[in-house]
Every structure is written in structure tokens, then in C-alpha cells.
Short mmCIF file of C-alpha atoms in Angstrom, two decimals:
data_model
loop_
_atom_site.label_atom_id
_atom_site.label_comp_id
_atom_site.label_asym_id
_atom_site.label_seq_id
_atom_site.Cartn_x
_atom_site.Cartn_y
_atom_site.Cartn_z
CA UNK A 273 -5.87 12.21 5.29
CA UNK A 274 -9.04 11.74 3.79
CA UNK A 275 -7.43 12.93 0.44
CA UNK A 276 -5.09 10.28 0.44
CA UNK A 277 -7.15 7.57 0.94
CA UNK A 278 -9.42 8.17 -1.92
CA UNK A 279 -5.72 8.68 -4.04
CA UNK A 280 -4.60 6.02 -3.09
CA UNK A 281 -8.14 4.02 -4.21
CA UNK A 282 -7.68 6.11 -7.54
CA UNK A 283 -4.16 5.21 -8.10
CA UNK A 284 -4.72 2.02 -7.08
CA UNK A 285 -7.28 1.10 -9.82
CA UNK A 286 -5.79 3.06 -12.90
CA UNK A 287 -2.36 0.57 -11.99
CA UNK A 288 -4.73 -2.76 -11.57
CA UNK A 289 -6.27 -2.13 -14.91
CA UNK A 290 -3.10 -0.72 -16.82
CA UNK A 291 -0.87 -3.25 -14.99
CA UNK A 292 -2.63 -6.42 -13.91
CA UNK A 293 -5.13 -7.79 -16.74
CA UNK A 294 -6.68 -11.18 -16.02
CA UNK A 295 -3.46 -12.50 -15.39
CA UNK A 296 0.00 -11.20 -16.21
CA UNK A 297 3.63 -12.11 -14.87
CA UNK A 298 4.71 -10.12 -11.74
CA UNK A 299 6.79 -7.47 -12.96
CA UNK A 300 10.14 -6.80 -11.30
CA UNK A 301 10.31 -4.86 -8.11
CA UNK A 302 11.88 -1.93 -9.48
CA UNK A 303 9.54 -2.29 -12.96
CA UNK A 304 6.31 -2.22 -10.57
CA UNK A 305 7.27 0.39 -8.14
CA UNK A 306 9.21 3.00 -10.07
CA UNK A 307 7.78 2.61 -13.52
CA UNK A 308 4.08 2.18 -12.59
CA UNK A 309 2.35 2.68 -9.02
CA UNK A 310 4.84 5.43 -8.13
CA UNK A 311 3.96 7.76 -11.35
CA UNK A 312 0.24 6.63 -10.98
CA UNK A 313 -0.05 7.23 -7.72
CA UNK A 314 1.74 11.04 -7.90
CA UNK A 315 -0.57 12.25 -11.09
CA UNK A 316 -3.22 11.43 -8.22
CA UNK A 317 -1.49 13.22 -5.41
CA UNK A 318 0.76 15.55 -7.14
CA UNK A 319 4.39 15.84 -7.73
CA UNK A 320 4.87 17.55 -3.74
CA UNK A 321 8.09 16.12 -2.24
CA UNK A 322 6.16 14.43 0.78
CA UNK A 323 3.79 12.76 -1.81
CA UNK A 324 6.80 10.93 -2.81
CA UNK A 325 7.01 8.70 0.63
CA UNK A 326 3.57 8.01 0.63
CA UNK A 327 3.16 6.65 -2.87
CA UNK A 328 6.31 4.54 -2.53
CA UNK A 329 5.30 3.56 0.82
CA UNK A 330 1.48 2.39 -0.69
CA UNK A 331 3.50 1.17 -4.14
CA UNK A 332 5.83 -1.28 -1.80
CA UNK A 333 3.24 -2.62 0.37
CA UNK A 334 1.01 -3.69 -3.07
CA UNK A 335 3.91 -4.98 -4.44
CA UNK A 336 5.19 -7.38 -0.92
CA UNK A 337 1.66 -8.91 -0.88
CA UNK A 338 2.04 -9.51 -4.76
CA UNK A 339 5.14 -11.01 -4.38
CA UNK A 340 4.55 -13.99 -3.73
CA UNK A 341 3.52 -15.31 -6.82
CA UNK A 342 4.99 -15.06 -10.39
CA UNK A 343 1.80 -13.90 -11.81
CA UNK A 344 -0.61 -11.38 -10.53
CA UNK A 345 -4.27 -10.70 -11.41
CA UNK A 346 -7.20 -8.11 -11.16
CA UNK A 347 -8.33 -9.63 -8.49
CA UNK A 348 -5.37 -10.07 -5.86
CA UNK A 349 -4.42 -6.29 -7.03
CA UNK A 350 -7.18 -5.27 -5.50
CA UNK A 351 -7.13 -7.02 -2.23
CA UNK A 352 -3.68 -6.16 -1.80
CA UNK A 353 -5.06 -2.73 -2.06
CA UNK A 354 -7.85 -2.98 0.33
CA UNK A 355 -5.34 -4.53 2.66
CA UNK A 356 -2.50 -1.77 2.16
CA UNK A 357 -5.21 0.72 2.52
CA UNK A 358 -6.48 -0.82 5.89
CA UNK A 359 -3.03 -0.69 7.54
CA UNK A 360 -2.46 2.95 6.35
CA UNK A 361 -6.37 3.53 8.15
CA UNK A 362 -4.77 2.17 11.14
CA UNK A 363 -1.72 4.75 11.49
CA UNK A 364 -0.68 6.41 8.55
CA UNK A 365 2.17 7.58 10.33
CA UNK A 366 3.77 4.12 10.68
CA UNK A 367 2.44 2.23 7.43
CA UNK A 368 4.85 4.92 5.90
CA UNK A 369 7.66 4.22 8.07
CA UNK A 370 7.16 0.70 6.91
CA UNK A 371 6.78 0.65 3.32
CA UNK A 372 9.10 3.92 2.58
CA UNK A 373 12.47 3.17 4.25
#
């Protein structure tokens, strides 16, 4: 679990800084979660099938607490993050569940 975590912090922060400059639009849903978190987050993890639900699941949860402004930044990538990262702390079991489906 402890793997994942520090992925996910690794993933995290190669997207903010290829993907969220000082201030960019929002990219589409589909633009942000297949075409950058997702493939970020798996040349963290790896490629393994069950890797795939937990990226997407991390990817989606970023991109709902981005969402709600046209523009993102640095700064708000990272919180959204820490905060994603928190909740998967909390049970990883069920953040997936969440954010995956």
C-alpha cells in the first residue's frame, strides 16, 4: 500500500508540472484522465491490470475537485492531490470503489 502512495505522489507531480503550469484551462474530462494522469500514473505503477483501477480511480478524484473551475493551477493540483491521497489513506478499498466505477 505503501507503494502506491508514494506513486501516486510521483504521478501526481510529473501531471501538475506537465499539465497544470501557473494557470491553464481545465482540460476535458476524457483529455485529463485518459490522455494524462492515467498514462502518468501507470509508468509509475506499471502497466498490471489492477494498476489500471487505481490510477483511474486517483486520476477521477483529481480531476472532480478540479472541476469546478475552468482553469486549474499548480497550486490547486496539488491540494487536490493531498486531498485524493488522504481519502485513499482512509480505505483504499473504497476510495477505489468511488473514483473507478
Amino acid at each position: 500500500m505503501e507503494k502506491r502512495i508514494l506513486a501516486l505522489c510521483g504521478a501526481i507531480a510529473i501531471t501538475a508540472v506537465a499539465h497544470a503550469q501557473d494557470t491553464q484551462p481545465l482540460p476535458s474530462h476524457g483529455e485529463f484522465i485518459e490522455q494524462a494522469c492515467v498514462p502518468a500514473m501507470l509508468q509509475q505503477l506499471g502497466d498490471a491490470e489492477a494498476q489500471h483501477g487505481f490510477a483511474r480511480a486517483a486520476c477521477e478524484c483529481s480531476y472532480r475537485l478540479l472541476s469546478d473551475r475552468p482553469t486549474m493551477t499548480r497550486e490547486r493540483f496539488e491540494a487536490a492531490a493531498t486531498v485524493c491521497r488522504a481519502e485513499y489513506e482512509q480505505d483504499g478499498a473504497a476510495f477505489v470503489r468511488k473514483y473507478a466505477e
